[in-house]
Amino acid sequence: MKFSELPYHRPDLETLRKELTAVFERFQTAPDSATAEAAYLEMDRVFGGYLTQQVIASIRRDIDTRDPFYEGEKAWYNQVGPELQPLRKAWVRATLDSPFRSQLEEVYGATSFLNNELSLKTFAPEIIPDLQLENQLVSAYTRLLASAQISFEGGAYTLAQLAPFKEDADDARRLAAWEAEGRWYRDHSEELDSLFDRLVQVRDKMGKALGFGGYTGLGYCRMQRSCYGEEEVARFREAVRKYLVPVAEEIYRTQAKRLGKEYPMNFADNALTFRSGNPRPVGNPEEILEMGSTFYRELSPETEEFWNAMREMELMDVLARTGKAGGGYCTQLPDYHMPFIFASFNGTSHDVKVITHEAGHAFAAYMNRFRSPADTCLPSLEGCEVHSMSMEFFSWPWAEGFFGGDARKFRYSHLANALTFIPYGAMVDHFQHRIYAEPNLTPQQRHEVWRELLGQYMPWVKLGEIPFYGEAMGWQRQSHIYKTPFYYIDYCLAQTVALEFWARIQRDPQTAFETYLSYTRLGGSQPFTELLQSAGLESPFQDSCLRSICQEAYRFLEAYDLTGIA
């Protein structure tokens, strides 16, 4: 069955409550471990049915945010989701207090129970209205960005459609695209400020109501961080400033020289890696997807089976269209034991990243699709990002198929961008820690925090010149800051591990992929740092990890053959 053929119906709330309550009671009154286990799995199945309908509605709404039916369904789930939380939390508490917990842990692992302990800390009935408001504000932010129609060269473009112009090799055209986008964001800055301020206030309120003193502790519990905390993340950011920022500075100094620009450069010039233009994929979207088929067929039997299933069921929507939500993601359809990839191709190297990054997520979900309970199919988010970011590096031998004559450009810029991204991601995380520590900052004060952190993490950027971006307001276009606070450091931790895979690939690609499969097959059976240890990988929280990776990757870039490439 194809995704377009999947039936959708809004769950009947009362029927769902009755089903969940009945399973709950069977679990609580279970006379033996076998009865308890049956109820344990049944709860997973019943709630999975609800989640499947929610995901279908959410995907179809994101495909066209102007569709009034699915926009209405999204609003319904925003309202109903928090209302179901008391029953979900009662269930979580029952599993933790069950006399059969040890038997269940022996069969299904302790991670789900560890995550449940964290989730209990994130809810109380009195915050239901706040959760509903948070959902509404996030949806409003998504709609605002999806509504963008940016005037450029006589046309009107969405944010995704404008992206190729922001990498154009012509300096004037590239700058004009950045200015056009910047003006749109600045023209909507008051609305963006208002949405974010309300989000900060409601999250701070929930954190205090739940005994955290503010949002940060609540945010960490929401992110299921059971094996590290704020102290470890702060040390990682410090290591980024110590080891990686100097390397990134040298990469951008070299880039400025290659472009004939004065260092530091503005945002528009930093976006151009080569004077002759950034690497671009060859072929139309269907041809890129077909090249994806070649890549996954030749990579391994496991990846070939996965990709064929995704294509046959049309579990990807990757074309940019007016009204389509921004961003890209992979999600899951529990009833069908399959993932779904959402993205917007724009004619840049981003399109290949979708085929590798988002498909890396989907492959991990596919490999663990029958794991029970469902919340152990995948690890916490930094563990998931290892799947996706590492898969990008495994695609290097197929770069000629994706990029043709730009393959060498791609390999160089991909590695360089992986290194220079981590300081940006760490800055986003540092910004959020500052914002939630001082929730009453004014919009202008928030911009000043961003300006200060730009100086620490991205000294290669020259401010001024470009509206919005040059005014230290660029954090407003980073959707994770609005939608999923404290997520962004997960990308940095995962990128560090992915660079570890990159180094292993250079030495022995087959063994590196076998390690990747070993890591992926573990699903969410262990916390992040334990997953790494089980797969024989180094933790990014160890200073030596980031230091050695920086050195090896920078040596590779310095020696890389760019002969004949301007």
Coordinates of C-alpha atoms in Angstrom, one line a residue:
M1 CA 0.0 0.0 0.0
K2 CA 1.3 3.5 -0.9
F3 CA 1.3 6.4 1.5
S4 CA -1.4 8.2 -0.5
E5 CA -3.6 5.2 -0.1
L6 CA -3.3 4.9 3.7
P7 CA -6.6 5.4 5.3
Y8 CA -7.0 8.2 7.8
H9 CA -9.7 8.7 10.5
R10 CA -9.6 10.9 13.5
P11 CA -9.5 8.6 16.6
D12 CA -12.6 8.6 18.7
L13 CA -11.3 10.0 22.0
E14 CA -13.8 8.2 24.3
T15 CA -13.2 4.9 22.6
L16 CA -9.5 5.4 22.8
R17 CA -9.7 6.3 26.5
K18 CA -11.8 3.1 27.2
E19 CA -9.3 0.9 25.4
L20 CA -6.3 2.4 27.2
T21 CA -8.1 2.2 30.5
A22 CA -9.0 -1.4 30.0
V23 CA -5.5 -2.4 29.1
F24 CA -4.2 -0.3 32.1
E25 CA -6.5 -2.2 34.4
R26 CA -5.5 -5.6 33.0
F27 CA -1.9 -4.7 33.6
Q28 CA -2.4 -3.5 37.2
T29 CA -4.4 -6.6 38.1
A30 CA -2.2 -9.1 36.3
P31 CA -1.7 -12.2 38.4
D32 CA 1.5 -13.2 36.7
S33 CA 4.3 -12.0 34.5
A34 CA 2.8 -13.5 31.3
T35 CA -0.5 -11.6 31.7
A36 CA 1.4 -8.4 32.6
E37 CA 3.6 -8.8 29.5
A38 CA 0.6 -9.3 27.2
A39 CA -1.0 -6.1 28.6
Y40 CA 2.4 -4.3 28.3
L41 CA 2.5 -5.1 24.5
E42 CA -1.2 -4.4 24.0
M43 CA -0.8 -0.8 25.4
D44 CA 2.0 -0.3 22.9
R45 CA -0.3 -1.5 20.1
V46 CA -3.3 0.6 21.1
F47 CA -1.3 3.8 21.5
G48 CA 0.6 3.0 18.3
G49 CA -2.7 3.1 16.5
Y50 CA -3.4 6.6 17.8
L51 CA 0.1 7.7 16.9
T52 CA -0.2 6.3 13.3
Q53 CA -3.3 8.5 12.6
Q54 CA -1.6 11.5 14.2
V55 CA 1.5 11.1 12.0
I56 CA -0.5 10.6 8.8
A57 CA -2.5 13.8 9.6
S58 CA 0.7 15.7 10.5
I59 CA 2.6 14.6 7.3
R60 CA -0.4 15.5 5.0
R61 CA -0.7 18.9 6.8
D62 CA 3.0 19.6 6.2
I63 CA 2.7 18.6 2.6
D64 CA 0.2 21.4 2.2
T65 CA -0.3 23.7 5.1
R66 CA -3.1 25.4 3.3
D67 CA -5.3 22.3 3.4
P68 CA -8.1 23.2 5.8
F69 CA -8.9 19.6 6.7
Y70 CA -5.5 18.5 7.8
E71 CA -4.8 21.9 9.4
G72 CA -7.9 21.3 11.5
E73 CA -6.7 17.8 12.3
K74 CA -3.3 19.1 13.4
A75 CA -5.1 21.6 15.7
W76 CA -7.2 18.8 17.1
Y77 CA -4.1 16.7 18.0
N78 CA -2.5 19.8 19.5
Q79 CA -5.5 20.1 21.8
V80 CA -6.1 16.4 22.5
G81 CA -2.4 15.2 23.0
P82 CA -2.0 17.0 26.3
E83 CA -5.4 15.8 27.5
L84 CA -4.2 12.2 27.1
Q85 CA -1.1 12.8 29.1
P86 CA -2.7 12.0 32.5
L87 CA -3.6 8.5 31.3
R88 CA -0.2 8.0 29.7
K89 CA 1.6 9.1 32.9
A90 CA -0.5 6.8 35.0
W91 CA 0.5 4.0 32.7
V92 CA 4.2 5.0 33.0
R93 CA 3.9 5.0 36.8
A94 CA 2.2 1.6 36.7
T95 CA 5.0 0.1 34.7
L96 CA 7.6 1.5 37.0
D97 CA 5.8 0.2 40.1
S98 CA 4.9 -3.1 38.7
P99 CA 5.9 -6.2 40.7
F100 CA 6.8 -7.7 37.3
R101 CA 9.1 -4.8 36.3
S102 CA 12.3 -6.9 36.7
Q103 CA 10.9 -9.7 34.4
L104 CA 9.9 -7.1 31.8
E105 CA 13.3 -5.4 32.0
E106 CA 15.0 -8.8 31.4
V107 CA 13.0 -9.3 28.2
Y108 CA 12.7 -5.7 26.8
G109 CA 15.7 -4.0 28.5
A110 CA 15.9 -1.3 31.1
T111 CA 16.1 1.7 28.7
S112 CA 12.3 2.1 28.3
F113 CA 11.9 2.2 32.1
L114 CA 14.7 4.7 32.4
N115 CA 13.0 6.9 29.9
N116 CA 9.7 6.5 31.7
E117 CA 11.3 7.7 34.9
L118 CA 12.4 10.9 33.1
S119 CA 9.0 11.3 31.4
L120 CA 7.2 11.3 34.8
K121 CA 9.1 14.4 35.7
T122 CA 7.8 16.3 32.6
F123 CA 4.1 16.3 33.3
A124 CA 1.5 17.2 35.9
P125 CA -2.3 17.8 35.1
E126 CA -2.1 21.5 35.9
I127 CA 0.2 22.1 32.9
I128 CA -2.2 20.7 30.3
P129 CA -3.3 24.2 29.2
D130 CA 0.3 25.2 28.9
L131 CA 1.2 22.2 26.7
Q132 CA -1.8 23.1 24.5
L133 CA -0.6 26.6 24.2
E134 CA 3.0 25.5 23.4
N135 CA 1.6 23.3 20.6
Q136 CA -0.4 26.2 19.2
L137 CA 2.6 28.5 19.2
V138 CA 4.8 26.0 17.5
S139 CA 2.2 25.4 14.8
A140 CA 1.9 29.2 14.3
Y141 CA 5.6 29.4 13.7
T142 CA 5.5 26.6 11.2
R143 CA 2.6 28.3 9.3
L144 CA 4.4 31.6 9.3
L145 CA 7.5 30.2 7.7
A146 CA 5.5 28.1 5.2
S147 CA 3.6 31.2 4.1
A148 CA 6.7 33.0 3.0
Q149 CA 6.5 34.4 -0.6
I150 CA 9.8 36.2 -1.2
S151 CA 10.0 38.6 -4.1
F152 CA 13.2 38.0 -6.1
E153 CA 14.0 38.7 -9.7
G154 CA 10.4 39.2 -10.6
G155 CA 9.2 35.9 -9.0
A156 CA 7.9 34.8 -5.7
Y157 CA 9.7 32.0 -3.8
T158 CA 9.2 30.0 -0.7
L159 CA 12.2 29.8 1.7
A160 CA 13.2 26.4 0.3
Q161 CA 12.8 27.6 -3.3
L162 CA 15.0 30.6 -2.6
A163 CA 17.9 28.5 -1.2
P164 CA 19.7 27.8 -4.5
F165 CA 20.0 31.6 -5.2
K166 CA 21.7 32.0 -1.8
E167 CA 24.6 29.8 -3.1
D168 CA 24.8 31.3 -6.6
A169 CA 28.4 31.8 -7.8
D170 CA 27.5 35.4 -8.9
D171 CA 28.4 37.6 -6.0
A172 CA 25.7 40.2 -6.7
R173 CA 22.9 37.7 -7.2
R174 CA 23.9 35.7 -4.2
L175 CA 24.0 38.8 -2.0
A176 CA 20.6 39.9 -3.4
A177 CA 19.1 36.6 -2.4
W178 CA 20.4 36.8 1.1
E179 CA 19.1 40.4 1.3
A180 CA 15.7 39.4 0.0
E181 CA 15.3 36.6 2.6
G182 CA 16.7 38.8 5.3
R183 CA 14.1 41.5 4.6
W184 CA 11.3 38.9 4.8
Y185 CA 12.5 37.7 8.2
R186 CA 13.0 41.3 9.4
D187 CA 9.5 42.3 8.2
H188 CA 8.1 39.5 10.3
S189 CA 10.5 39.9 13.2
E190 CA 7.9 41.3 15.6
E191 CA 5.7 38.3 15.0
L192 CA 8.7 36.0 15.4
D193 CA 9.7 37.8 18.6
S194 CA 6.2 37.6 20.0
L195 CA 5.9 33.8 19.3
F196 CA 9.2 33.1 20.8
D197 CA 8.6 35.3 23.9
R198 CA 5.3 33.5 24.5
L199 CA 7.1 30.1 24.1
V200 CA 9.8 31.0 26.5
Q201 CA 7.3 32.2 29.1
V202 CA 5.1 29.2 28.9
R203 CA 8.0 26.8 29.0
D204 CA 9.6 28.6 31.9
K205 CA 6.2 28.5 33.7
M206 CA 5.9 24.7 33.1
G207 CA 9.5 24.2 34.4
K208 CA 8.7 26.0 37.6
A209 CA 5.4 24.3 38.0
L210 CA 7.2 20.9 37.8
G211 CA 9.8 21.9 40.3
F212 CA 12.8 22.5 38.0
G213 CA 13.1 26.2 38.8
G214 CA 12.9 27.0 35.0
Y215 CA 12.8 25.3 31.7
T216 CA 16.3 23.9 31.2
G217 CA 16.0 20.9 33.6
L218 CA 12.6 20.1 32.1
G219 CA 14.0 20.4 28.6
Y220 CA 16.8 17.9 29.4
C221 CA 14.2 15.4 30.7
R222 CA 12.1 15.9 27.6
M223 CA 15.2 15.1 25.5
Q224 CA 15.6 11.8 27.5
R225 CA 19.1 12.7 28.7
S226 CA 19.9 10.0 31.2
C227 CA 23.6 9.6 30.7
Y228 CA 24.8 13.2 30.7
G229 CA 23.7 16.6 31.8
E230 CA 24.3 20.4 31.5
E231 CA 27.9 20.1 32.9
E232 CA 29.0 17.6 30.3
V233 CA 27.4 19.7 27.5
A234 CA 29.1 22.8 28.8
R235 CA 32.5 21.0 28.7
F236 CA 31.8 19.9 25.2
R237 CA 31.1 23.4 24.1
E238 CA 34.3 24.5 25.7
A239 CA 36.2 21.8 23.8
V240 CA 34.5 23.1 20.6
R241 CA 35.8 26.6 21.3
K242 CA 39.2 25.3 22.1
Y243 CA 39.9 22.8 19.4
L244 CA 37.4 23.4 16.6
V245 CA 36.8 27.1 16.3
P246 CA 40.5 27.7 15.4
V247 CA 40.3 24.9 12.7
A248 CA 37.1 26.4 11.3
E249 CA 38.7 29.9 11.2
E250 CA 41.5 28.4 9.0
I251 CA 39.0 26.8 6.7
Y252 CA 37.2 30.1 6.2
R253 CA 40.5 32.0 5.8
T254 CA 41.4 29.6 3.0
Q255 CA 38.0 30.0 1.5
A256 CA 38.2 33.8 1.6
K257 CA 41.6 33.6 -0.2
R258 CA 40.1 31.2 -2.8
L259 CA 37.2 33.6 -3.5
G260 CA 39.3 36.7 -3.5
K261 CA 37.5 38.1 -0.5
E262 CA 38.6 39.9 2.6
Y263 CA 38.4 37.9 5.8
P264 CA 36.1 37.9 7.7
M265 CA 33.3 37.6 5.2
N266 CA 29.6 38.3 5.4
F267 CA 27.0 35.5 5.4
A268 CA 26.5 35.6 1.7
D269 CA 30.2 35.1 0.9
N270 CA 30.6 32.4 3.6
A271 CA 27.9 30.5 1.8
L272 CA 30.1 30.1 -1.4
T273 CA 32.8 27.5 -1.0
F274 CA 34.3 27.8 -4.5
R275 CA 34.5 30.7 -6.9
S276 CA 33.2 28.4 -9.7
G277 CA 30.1 27.6 -7.6
N278 CA 29.2 25.1 -4.8
P279 CA 28.7 21.4 -5.8
R280 CA 25.4 20.7 -7.4
P281 CA 23.8 17.4 -7.9
V282 CA 23.3 16.2 -11.5
G283 CA 19.9 15.2 -12.8
N284 CA 16.3 16.0 -11.9
P285 CA 14.7 14.8 -8.6
E286 CA 13.7 11.4 -10.0
E287 CA 17.2 10.8 -11.3
I288 CA 18.6 11.7 -7.9
L289 CA 16.3 9.2 -6.3
E290 CA 17.4 6.6 -8.8
M291 CA 21.0 7.3 -7.9
G292 CA 19.9 6.8 -4.3
S293 CA 18.7 3.3 -5.4
T294 CA 22.1 2.6 -6.9
F295 CA 23.9 3.7 -3.7
Y296 CA 21.8 1.7 -1.3
R297 CA 21.8 -1.4 -3.6
E298 CA 25.6 -1.4 -3.8
L299 CA 26.2 -0.4 -0.1
S300 CA 24.7 -3.6 1.4
P301 CA 21.8 -6.1 1.2
E302 CA 20.2 -4.4 4.2
T303 CA 20.2 -1.0 2.7
E304 CA 18.9 -2.3 -0.6
E305 CA 15.9 -4.0 1.0
F306 CA 15.1 -0.8 3.0
W307 CA 15.3 1.5 0.0
N308 CA 13.2 -0.7 -2.3
A309 CA 10.5 -0.8 0.4
M310 CA 10.5 3.0 0.8
R311 CA 10.3 3.5 -3.0
E312 CA 7.5 0.9 -3.5
M313 CA 5.3 2.4 -0.8
E314 CA 6.1 6.0 -1.8
L315 CA 7.2 6.9 1.7
M316 CA 9.0 10.0 0.7
D317 CA 7.7 13.5 -0.2
V318 CA 10.7 15.5 -1.3
L319 CA 9.6 18.1 -3.8
A320 CA 9.4 21.8 -2.8
R321 CA 6.0 23.4 -3.4
T322 CA 4.1 26.5 -2.4
G323 CA 2.4 26.0 0.9
K324 CA 4.6 23.1 1.9
A325 CA 6.1 23.3 5.4
G326 CA 9.8 24.0 5.7
G327 CA 12.5 21.7 6.9
G328 CA 13.1 18.0 6.6
Y329 CA 12.5 15.1 8.9
C330 CA 12.0 11.4 9.2
T331 CA 9.1 10.0 11.2
Q332 CA 7.4 6.6 11.8
L333 CA 4.1 5.0 11.0
P334 CA 3.8 2.5 13.9
D335 CA 0.9 0.4 12.5
Y336 CA 2.8 -0.1 9.2
H337 CA 6.2 -0.6 10.8
M338 CA 7.7 1.8 8.3
P339 CA 9.3 5.3 8.3
F340 CA 8.5 8.3 6.2
I341 CA 10.8 11.0 4.8
F342 CA 9.7 14.6 4.4
A343 CA 11.9 17.2 2.7
S344 CA 12.0 19.8 -0.1
F345 CA 14.5 19.4 -2.9
N346 CA 15.9 22.7 -4.0
G347 CA 18.6 21.9 -6.6
T348 CA 21.5 22.2 -4.1
S349 CA 23.6 19.5 -2.4
H350 CA 20.9 19.5 0.2
D351 CA 19.0 17.2 -2.1
V352 CA 21.6 14.5 -1.8
K353 CA 21.7 15.1 1.9
V354 CA 18.1 14.2 2.1
I355 CA 18.9 10.9 0.3
T356 CA 21.6 10.2 2.8
H357 CA 20.8 12.0 6.0
E358 CA 17.1 11.5 6.3
A359 CA 17.4 8.1 4.8
G360 CA 20.0 7.3 7.5
H361 CA 17.3 7.9 10.1
A362 CA 14.8 5.9 8.1
F363 CA 17.2 3.0 7.7
A364 CA 17.7 2.8 11.4
A365 CA 13.9 2.9 12.0
Y366 CA 13.5 0.1 9.4
M367 CA 16.2 -2.1 10.9
N368 CA 14.4 -1.8 14.3
R369 CA 10.8 -1.6 13.1
F370 CA 9.6 -4.7 15.0
R371 CA 11.4 -3.9 18.3
S372 CA 9.2 -3.8 21.4
P373 CA 8.2 -1.6 23.1
A374 CA 8.1 1.0 20.3
D375 CA 10.0 3.6 22.3
T376 CA 13.1 1.4 22.1
C377 CA 13.1 1.2 18.3
L378 CA 15.3 4.3 18.2
P379 CA 17.7 5.9 20.8
S380 CA 17.5 9.4 22.1
L381 CA 18.0 12.1 19.4
E382 CA 21.8 12.5 19.5
G383 CA 22.0 8.7 19.0
C384 CA 19.6 9.0 16.0
E385 CA 21.6 11.7 14.4
V386 CA 24.6 9.4 14.4
H387 CA 22.7 7.2 12.0
S388 CA 22.0 10.0 9.6
M389 CA 25.2 12.0 9.7
S390 CA 27.4 8.9 9.4
M391 CA 25.3 7.7 6.4
E392 CA 26.2 10.9 4.6
F393 CA 29.9 9.9 4.8
F394 CA 29.3 6.4 3.6
S395 CA 28.0 7.9 0.3
W396 CA 31.4 9.3 -0.7
P397 CA 32.3 6.5 -3.1
W398 CA 29.1 7.2 -5.0
A399 CA 29.7 11.0 -5.2
E400 CA 30.4 10.9 -8.9
G401 CA 26.9 9.4 -9.5
F402 CA 25.3 12.1 -7.4
F403 CA 27.5 15.1 -8.4
G404 CA 29.2 14.2 -11.6
G405 CA 32.1 16.6 -12.2
D406 CA 31.5 18.3 -8.9
A407 CA 32.3 15.2 -6.9
R408 CA 35.6 16.5 -5.6
K409 CA 34.0 19.8 -4.7
F410 CA 31.4 17.8 -2.8
R411 CA 33.8 15.7 -0.7
Y412 CA 35.9 18.7 0.2
S413 CA 32.9 20.9 1.1
H414 CA 31.1 18.1 2.9
L415 CA 34.0 17.5 5.3
A416 CA 34.7 21.2 5.7
N417 CA 31.0 21.9 6.4
A418 CA 30.9 19.1 9.0
L419 CA 33.7 20.7 10.9
T420 CA 32.4 24.3 10.6
F421 CA 28.8 23.3 11.5
I422 CA 29.7 22.1 15.0
P423 CA 30.6 25.6 16.3
Y424 CA 27.3 26.9 14.9
G425 CA 25.4 24.1 16.6
A426 CA 27.2 24.6 19.9
M427 CA 26.4 28.3 19.7
V428 CA 22.6 27.5 19.2
D429 CA 22.8 25.4 22.3
H430 CA 24.7 28.0 24.3
F431 CA 22.1 30.6 23.2
Q432 CA 19.2 28.5 24.5
H433 CA 20.9 27.9 27.8
R434 CA 21.3 31.7 28.2
I435 CA 17.7 32.4 27.1
Y436 CA 16.1 30.0 29.5
A437 CA 18.3 31.1 32.3
E438 CA 17.1 34.6 31.7
P439 CA 13.5 34.2 30.4
N440 CA 12.6 37.8 30.8
L441 CA 15.1 39.2 28.3
T442 CA 13.7 41.6 25.8
P443 CA 13.8 40.8 22.1
Q444 CA 16.7 43.2 21.6
Q445 CA 18.6 41.7 24.5
R446 CA 18.2 38.2 22.9
H447 CA 19.7 39.6 19.7
E448 CA 22.6 40.9 21.7
V449 CA 23.2 37.5 23.3
W450 CA 23.3 36.0 19.8
R451 CA 25.7 38.8 18.7
E452 CA 28.0 38.0 21.7
L453 CA 28.0 34.3 20.9
L454 CA 28.7 34.9 17.2
G455 CA 32.0 36.5 18.3
Q456 CA 32.9 33.4 20.4
Y457 CA 31.8 30.6 18.0
M458 CA 31.8 32.1 14.5
P459 CA 34.5 34.8 14.4
W460 CA 34.8 34.3 10.6
V461 CA 31.4 36.1 10.1
K462 CA 31.3 39.8 9.5
L463 CA 28.1 41.4 10.7
G464 CA 26.4 44.4 9.0
E465 CA 25.6 44.7 5.3
I466 CA 22.8 42.0 5.2
P467 CA 19.4 42.8 6.8
F468 CA 18.4 40.4 9.6
Y469 CA 21.5 38.2 9.4
G470 CA 23.9 41.1 9.8
E471 CA 21.8 42.5 12.6
A472 CA 22.4 39.4 14.8
M473 CA 18.8 38.3 14.4
G474 CA 19.5 35.1 12.5
W475 CA 18.6 32.8 15.4
Q476 CA 14.9 33.4 14.5
R477 CA 15.2 31.3 11.3
Q478 CA 16.5 28.2 13.2
S479 CA 13.3 26.3 13.7
H480 CA 14.7 24.0 16.4
I481 CA 15.0 27.0 18.7
Y482 CA 11.2 27.4 18.5
K483 CA 10.1 23.8 18.1
T484 CA 12.4 21.6 20.1
P485 CA 14.6 23.5 22.5
F486 CA 18.0 21.9 23.5
Y487 CA 17.8 19.5 20.4
Y488 CA 20.6 21.2 18.5
I489 CA 23.5 20.1 20.6
D490 CA 22.5 16.5 19.6
Y491 CA 23.6 17.3 16.0
C492 CA 27.0 18.4 17.3
L493 CA 27.5 15.3 19.4
A494 CA 26.4 13.1 16.5
Q495 CA 28.5 15.0 14.0
T496 CA 31.6 14.3 16.2
V497 CA 30.8 10.6 16.1
A498 CA 30.1 10.8 12.4
L499 CA 33.5 12.3 11.9
E500 CA 34.9 9.3 13.8
F501 CA 33.1 7.1 11.3
W502 CA 34.6 9.3 8.4
A503 CA 38.1 8.6 9.8
R504 CA 37.4 4.9 10.0
I505 CA 36.0 4.9 6.4
Q506 CA 39.3 6.3 5.2
R507 CA 41.2 3.4 6.7
D508 CA 38.8 0.5 6.1
P509 CA 35.3 1.2 4.7
Q510 CA 34.0 -2.3 5.0
T511 CA 34.9 -2.6 8.7
A512 CA 33.5 0.9 9.3
F513 CA 30.2 -0.1 7.8
E514 CA 30.1 -3.3 9.9
T515 CA 30.6 -1.1 13.0
Y516 CA 27.8 1.2 11.7
L517 CA 25.4 -1.8 11.3
S518 CA 26.3 -3.0 14.8
Y519 CA 25.5 0.4 16.2
T520 CA 22.3 0.7 14.2
R521 CA 21.0 -2.7 15.2
L522 CA 21.1 -1.7 18.8
G523 CA 18.2 0.6 18.2
G524 CA 17.2 2.4 21.4
S525 CA 18.2 -0.5 23.7
Q526 CA 20.7 1.6 25.6
P527 CA 21.4 5.2 26.5
F528 CA 23.6 7.2 24.1
T529 CA 27.0 6.8 25.7
E530 CA 26.4 3.1 26.3
L531 CA 25.4 2.6 22.7
L532 CA 28.8 4.1 21.6
Q533 CA 30.7 1.9 24.0
S534 CA 28.8 -1.2 22.9
A535 CA 29.7 -0.5 19.3
G536 CA 33.4 0.3 20.1
L537 CA 33.1 4.0 19.4
E538 CA 34.6 6.9 21.4
S539 CA 32.4 9.3 23.3
P540 CA 32.3 12.9 22.1
F541 CA 32.5 14.0 25.7
Q542 CA 36.1 12.9 25.8
D543 CA 38.4 15.8 24.9
S544 CA 40.6 13.4 23.0
C545 CA 37.8 12.5 20.6
L546 CA 37.2 16.0 19.3
R547 CA 40.9 17.0 19.4
S548 CA 42.0 14.0 17.3
I549 CA 39.1 14.3 14.8
C550 CA 39.9 18.0 14.2
Q551 CA 43.5 17.2 13.6
E552 CA 42.9 14.3 11.2
A553 CA 40.1 16.0 9.2
Y554 CA 42.0 19.3 8.8
R555 CA 45.1 17.4 7.6
F556 CA 42.9 15.8 5.0
L557 CA 41.5 19.1 3.8
E558 CA 45.0 20.7 3.6
A559 CA 46.2 17.8 1.4
Y560 CA 43.1 17.5 -0.7
D561 CA 43.7 17.8 -4.4
L562 CA 41.7 20.7 -5.7
T563 CA 43.7 21.0 -8.9
G564 CA 41.7 22.6 -11.7
I565 CA 38.9 23.8 -9.3
A566 CA 38.6 27.5 -8.9

